[in-house]
Short mmCIF file of C-alpha atoms in Angstrom, two decimals:
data_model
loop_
_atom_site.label_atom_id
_atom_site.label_comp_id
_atom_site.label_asym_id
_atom_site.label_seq_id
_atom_site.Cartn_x
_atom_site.Cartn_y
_atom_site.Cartn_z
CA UNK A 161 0.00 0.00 0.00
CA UNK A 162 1.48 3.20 -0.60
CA UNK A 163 1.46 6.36 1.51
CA UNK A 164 -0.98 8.27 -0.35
CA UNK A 165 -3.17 5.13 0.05
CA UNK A 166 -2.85 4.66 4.02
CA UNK A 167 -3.91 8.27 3.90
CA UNK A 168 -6.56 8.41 2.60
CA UNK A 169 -8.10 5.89 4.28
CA UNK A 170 -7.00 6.65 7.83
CA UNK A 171 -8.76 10.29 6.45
CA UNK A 172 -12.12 8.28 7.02
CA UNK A 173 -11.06 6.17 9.85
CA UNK A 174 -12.16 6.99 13.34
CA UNK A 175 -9.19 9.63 14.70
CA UNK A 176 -8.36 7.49 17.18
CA UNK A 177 -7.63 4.49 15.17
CA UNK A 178 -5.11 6.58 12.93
CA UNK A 179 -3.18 7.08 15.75
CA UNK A 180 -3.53 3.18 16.88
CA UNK A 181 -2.84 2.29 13.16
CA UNK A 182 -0.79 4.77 11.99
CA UNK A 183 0.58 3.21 8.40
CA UNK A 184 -1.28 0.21 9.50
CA UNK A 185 1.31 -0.87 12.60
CA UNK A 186 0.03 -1.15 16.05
CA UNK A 187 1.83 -1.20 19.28
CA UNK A 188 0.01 -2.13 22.27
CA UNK A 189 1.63 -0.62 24.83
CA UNK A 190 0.08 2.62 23.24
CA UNK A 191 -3.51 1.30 24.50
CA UNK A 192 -3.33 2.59 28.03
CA UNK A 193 -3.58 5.81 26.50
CA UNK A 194 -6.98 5.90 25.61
CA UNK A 195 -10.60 4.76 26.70
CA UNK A 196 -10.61 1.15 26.70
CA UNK A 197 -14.68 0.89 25.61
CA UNK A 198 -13.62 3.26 23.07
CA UNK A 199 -11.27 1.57 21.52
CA UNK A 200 -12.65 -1.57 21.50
CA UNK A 201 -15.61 -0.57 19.71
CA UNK A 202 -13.77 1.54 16.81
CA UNK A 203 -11.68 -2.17 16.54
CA UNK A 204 -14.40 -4.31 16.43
CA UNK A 205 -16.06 -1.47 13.43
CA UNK A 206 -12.60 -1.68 11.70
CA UNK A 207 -12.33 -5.34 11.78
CA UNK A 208 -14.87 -5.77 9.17
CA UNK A 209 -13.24 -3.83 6.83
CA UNK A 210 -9.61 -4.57 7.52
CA UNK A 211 -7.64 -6.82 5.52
CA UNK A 212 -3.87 -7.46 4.81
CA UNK A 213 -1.44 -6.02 7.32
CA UNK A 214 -3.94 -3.75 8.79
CA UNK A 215 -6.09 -6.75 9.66
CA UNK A 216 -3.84 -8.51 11.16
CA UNK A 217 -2.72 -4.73 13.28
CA UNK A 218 -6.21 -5.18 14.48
CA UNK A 219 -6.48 -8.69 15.74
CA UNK A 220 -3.36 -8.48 17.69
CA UNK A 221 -4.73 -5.21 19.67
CA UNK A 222 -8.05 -6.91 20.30
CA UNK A 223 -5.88 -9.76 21.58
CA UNK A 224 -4.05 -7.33 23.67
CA UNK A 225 -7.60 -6.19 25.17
CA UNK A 226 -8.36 -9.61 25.68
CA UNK A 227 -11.59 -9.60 22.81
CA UNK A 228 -12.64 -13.28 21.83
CA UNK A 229 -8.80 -14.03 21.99
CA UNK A 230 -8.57 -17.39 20.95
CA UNK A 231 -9.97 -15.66 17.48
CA UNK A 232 -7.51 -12.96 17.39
CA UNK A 233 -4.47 -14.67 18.84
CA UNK A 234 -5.30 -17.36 15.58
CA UNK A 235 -4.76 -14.40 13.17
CA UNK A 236 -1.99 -13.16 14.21
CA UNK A 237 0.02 -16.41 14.17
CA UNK A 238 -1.74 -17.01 10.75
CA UNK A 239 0.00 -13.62 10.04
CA UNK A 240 3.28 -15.04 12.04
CA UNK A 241 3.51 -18.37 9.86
CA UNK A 242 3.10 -16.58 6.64
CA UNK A 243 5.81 -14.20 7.59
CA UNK A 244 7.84 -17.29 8.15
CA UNK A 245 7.07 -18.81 4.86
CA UNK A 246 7.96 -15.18 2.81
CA UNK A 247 10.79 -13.23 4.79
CA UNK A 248 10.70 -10.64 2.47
CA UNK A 249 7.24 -9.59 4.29
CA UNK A 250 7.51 -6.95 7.43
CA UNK A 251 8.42 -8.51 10.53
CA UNK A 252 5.01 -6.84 12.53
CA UNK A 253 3.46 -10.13 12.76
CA UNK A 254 6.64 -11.99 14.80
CA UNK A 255 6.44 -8.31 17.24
CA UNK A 256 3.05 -8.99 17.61
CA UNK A 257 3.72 -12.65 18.67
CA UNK A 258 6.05 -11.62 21.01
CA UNK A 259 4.21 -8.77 22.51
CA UNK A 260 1.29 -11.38 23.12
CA UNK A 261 3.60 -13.45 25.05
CA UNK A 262 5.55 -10.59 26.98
CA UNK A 263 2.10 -9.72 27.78
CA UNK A 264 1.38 -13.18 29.51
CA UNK A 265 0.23 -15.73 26.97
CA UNK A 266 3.42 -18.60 27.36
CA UNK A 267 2.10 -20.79 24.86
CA UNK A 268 3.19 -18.53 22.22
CA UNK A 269 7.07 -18.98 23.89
CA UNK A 270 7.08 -22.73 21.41
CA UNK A 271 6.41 -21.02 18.15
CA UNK A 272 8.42 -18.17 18.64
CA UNK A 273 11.28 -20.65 19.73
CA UNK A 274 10.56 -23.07 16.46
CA UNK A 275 10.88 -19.90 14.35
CA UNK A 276 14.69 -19.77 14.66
CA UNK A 277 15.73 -22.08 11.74
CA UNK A 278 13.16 -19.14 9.57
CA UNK A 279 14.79 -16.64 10.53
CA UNK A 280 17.76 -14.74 9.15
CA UNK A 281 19.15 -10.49 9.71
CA UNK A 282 16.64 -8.28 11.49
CA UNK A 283 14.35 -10.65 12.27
CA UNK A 284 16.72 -13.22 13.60
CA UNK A 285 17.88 -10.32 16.00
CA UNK A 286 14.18 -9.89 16.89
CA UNK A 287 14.01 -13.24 18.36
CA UNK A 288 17.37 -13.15 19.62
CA UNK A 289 16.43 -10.49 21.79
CA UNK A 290 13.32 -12.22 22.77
CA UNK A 291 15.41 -15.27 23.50
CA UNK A 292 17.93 -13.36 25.97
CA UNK A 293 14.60 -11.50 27.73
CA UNK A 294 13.21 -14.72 28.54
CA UNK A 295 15.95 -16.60 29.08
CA UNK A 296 17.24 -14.26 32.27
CA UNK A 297 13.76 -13.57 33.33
CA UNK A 298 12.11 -17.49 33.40
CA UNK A 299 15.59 -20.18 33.16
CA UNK A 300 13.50 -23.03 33.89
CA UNK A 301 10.97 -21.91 31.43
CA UNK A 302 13.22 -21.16 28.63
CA UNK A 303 14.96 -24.58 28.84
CA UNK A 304 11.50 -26.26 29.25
CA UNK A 305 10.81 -25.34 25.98
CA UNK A 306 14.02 -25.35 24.06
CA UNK A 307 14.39 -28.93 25.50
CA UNK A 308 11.28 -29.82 22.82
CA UNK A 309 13.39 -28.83 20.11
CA UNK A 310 16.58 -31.09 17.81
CA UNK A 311 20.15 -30.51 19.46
CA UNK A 312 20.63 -28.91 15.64
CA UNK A 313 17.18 -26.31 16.51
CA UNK A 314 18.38 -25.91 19.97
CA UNK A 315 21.85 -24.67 18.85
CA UNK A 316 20.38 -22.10 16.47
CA UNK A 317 18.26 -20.73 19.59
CA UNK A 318 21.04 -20.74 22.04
CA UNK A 319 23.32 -19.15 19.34
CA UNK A 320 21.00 -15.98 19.08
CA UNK A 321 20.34 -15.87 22.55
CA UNK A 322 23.89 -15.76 23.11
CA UNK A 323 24.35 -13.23 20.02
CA UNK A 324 21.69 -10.77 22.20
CA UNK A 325 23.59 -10.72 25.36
CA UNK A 326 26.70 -9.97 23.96
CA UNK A 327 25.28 -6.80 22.57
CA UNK A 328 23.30 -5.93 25.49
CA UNK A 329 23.83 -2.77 27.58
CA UNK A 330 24.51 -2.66 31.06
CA UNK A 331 21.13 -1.24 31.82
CA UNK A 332 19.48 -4.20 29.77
CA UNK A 333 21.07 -6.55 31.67
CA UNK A 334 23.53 -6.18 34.42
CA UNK A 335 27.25 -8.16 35.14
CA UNK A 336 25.58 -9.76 38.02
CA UNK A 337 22.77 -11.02 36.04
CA UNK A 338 24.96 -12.14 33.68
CA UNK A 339 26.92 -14.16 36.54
CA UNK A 340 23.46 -15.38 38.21
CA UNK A 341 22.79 -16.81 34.62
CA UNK A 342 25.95 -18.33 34.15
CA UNK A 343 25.53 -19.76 37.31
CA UNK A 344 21.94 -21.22 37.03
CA UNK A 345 22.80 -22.78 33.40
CA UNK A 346 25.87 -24.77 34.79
CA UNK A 347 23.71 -25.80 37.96
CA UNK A 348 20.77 -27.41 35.44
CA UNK A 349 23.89 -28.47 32.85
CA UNK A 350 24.85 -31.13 36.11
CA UNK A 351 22.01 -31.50 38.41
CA UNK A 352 18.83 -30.00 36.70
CA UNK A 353 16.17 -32.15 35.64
CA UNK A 354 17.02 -34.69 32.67
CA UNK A 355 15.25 -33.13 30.04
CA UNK A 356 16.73 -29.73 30.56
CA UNK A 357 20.15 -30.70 30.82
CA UNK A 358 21.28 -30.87 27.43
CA UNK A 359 19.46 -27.78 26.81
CA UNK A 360 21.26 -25.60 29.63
CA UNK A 361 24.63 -27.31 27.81
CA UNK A 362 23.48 -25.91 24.70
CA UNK A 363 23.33 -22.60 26.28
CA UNK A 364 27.05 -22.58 28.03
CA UNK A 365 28.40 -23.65 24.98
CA UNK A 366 26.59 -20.88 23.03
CA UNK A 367 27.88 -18.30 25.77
CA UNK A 368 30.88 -19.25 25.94
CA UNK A 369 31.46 -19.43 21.85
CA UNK A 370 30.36 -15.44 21.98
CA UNK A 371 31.96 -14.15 24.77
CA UNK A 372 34.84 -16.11 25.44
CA UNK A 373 38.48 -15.56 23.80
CA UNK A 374 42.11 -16.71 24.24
CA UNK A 375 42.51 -15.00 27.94
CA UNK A 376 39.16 -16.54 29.90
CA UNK A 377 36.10 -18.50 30.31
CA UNK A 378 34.27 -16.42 31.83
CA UNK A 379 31.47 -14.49 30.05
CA UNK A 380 30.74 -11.66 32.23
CA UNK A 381 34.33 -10.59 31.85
CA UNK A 382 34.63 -10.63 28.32
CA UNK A 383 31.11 -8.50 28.70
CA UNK A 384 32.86 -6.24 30.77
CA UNK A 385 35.98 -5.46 28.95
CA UNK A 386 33.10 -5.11 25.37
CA UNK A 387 31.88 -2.33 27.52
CA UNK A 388 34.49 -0.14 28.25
#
């Protein structure tokens, strides 16, 4: 769709959905900002006309409002597997996937995981980052579900997870953090529960093929000397 095209139509769209869909991308996070009833109803008016991108814009922020979700939550991964199958498409459908399941829907934490091998450039960075997030916020969780995967699929994950930290900021993660995971993923590696131990080795070795060189082993120190 071209500019002149998104204009005009958002010139006949409710106001408050062309700043909610402004050139047909959403973010939820912007939500909180307006009347909830509000928006839901200009949504649900849209979502009989949208189609394409825009559609799918508008299924993932009724998802976010928690409208007939199971409907809206199947559109957007509809959206998410065709983005998969043609990565020269935007990448608002895999943001949308992962915004569901920052927002608190974990069952979305398998696709986004089995998307790895789809994924190449921006996109691979997207998950990568999504990857490191859950990782250090839910350890147990992220190895539940990498454990699912092929030593080859597992590797792939672990390699952009590892990718993410290395770029990370001190304020996105700290050297403690860093430690603490270290720490927990050499714990599970040895004494965790069977399934997850492979995947927690998967994960060391990943680190440690970032962030390690000639001089030491130890991640958080090649983090630290990256940062200064």
């Amino acid at each position: 769709m071209t500019p002149d095209t998104v204009a005009a139509k958002e010139a006949v769209t409710d106001p408050l959905l062309s700043e909610l869909l402004a050139d047909d991308y959403a973010d939820a996070e912007e939500l909180e900002y307006y009347d909830r009833a509000a928006v839901r109803q200009a949504l649900l008016v849209e979502q009989q006309r949208a189609t394409g991108r825009r559609a799918t814009a508008v299924a993932y922020l009724l998802a976010a409002l928690d409208e007939d979700y199971a409907h809206n939550r199947a559109m957007v991964l509809q959206a998410f597997e065709a983005r998969l199958a043609d990565p020269t498409e935007d990448d608002d459908a895999i943001e949308y996937v992962i915004s569901l399941c920052h927002r608190g829907d974990t069952t979305l934490r398998q696709p986004l995981l089995g998307a790895a091998q789809r994924c190449v450039g921006e996109s691979a960075e997207l998950l990568g980052t999504f990857y490191a997030d859950l990782i250090t916020s839910d350890l147990d969780g992220f190895l539940e579900c990498l454990s699912h995967f092929s030593s080859e699929d597992q590797r792939r994950i672990a390699d952009l997870m590892a990718a993410s930290l290395s770029v990370a900021s001190e304020d996105q993660i700290s050297d403690d953090q860093l430690d603490e995971l270290y720490d927990g993923l050499t714990r599970r590696a040895t004494q965790g529960k069977p399934q997850h131990r492979a995947a927690a080795r998967q994960c060391l070795e990943a680190l440690d093929r970032e962030l390690s060189d000639s001089d030491t082993t130890t991640p958080t120190a090649m983090l630290a000397r990256q940062r200064t």
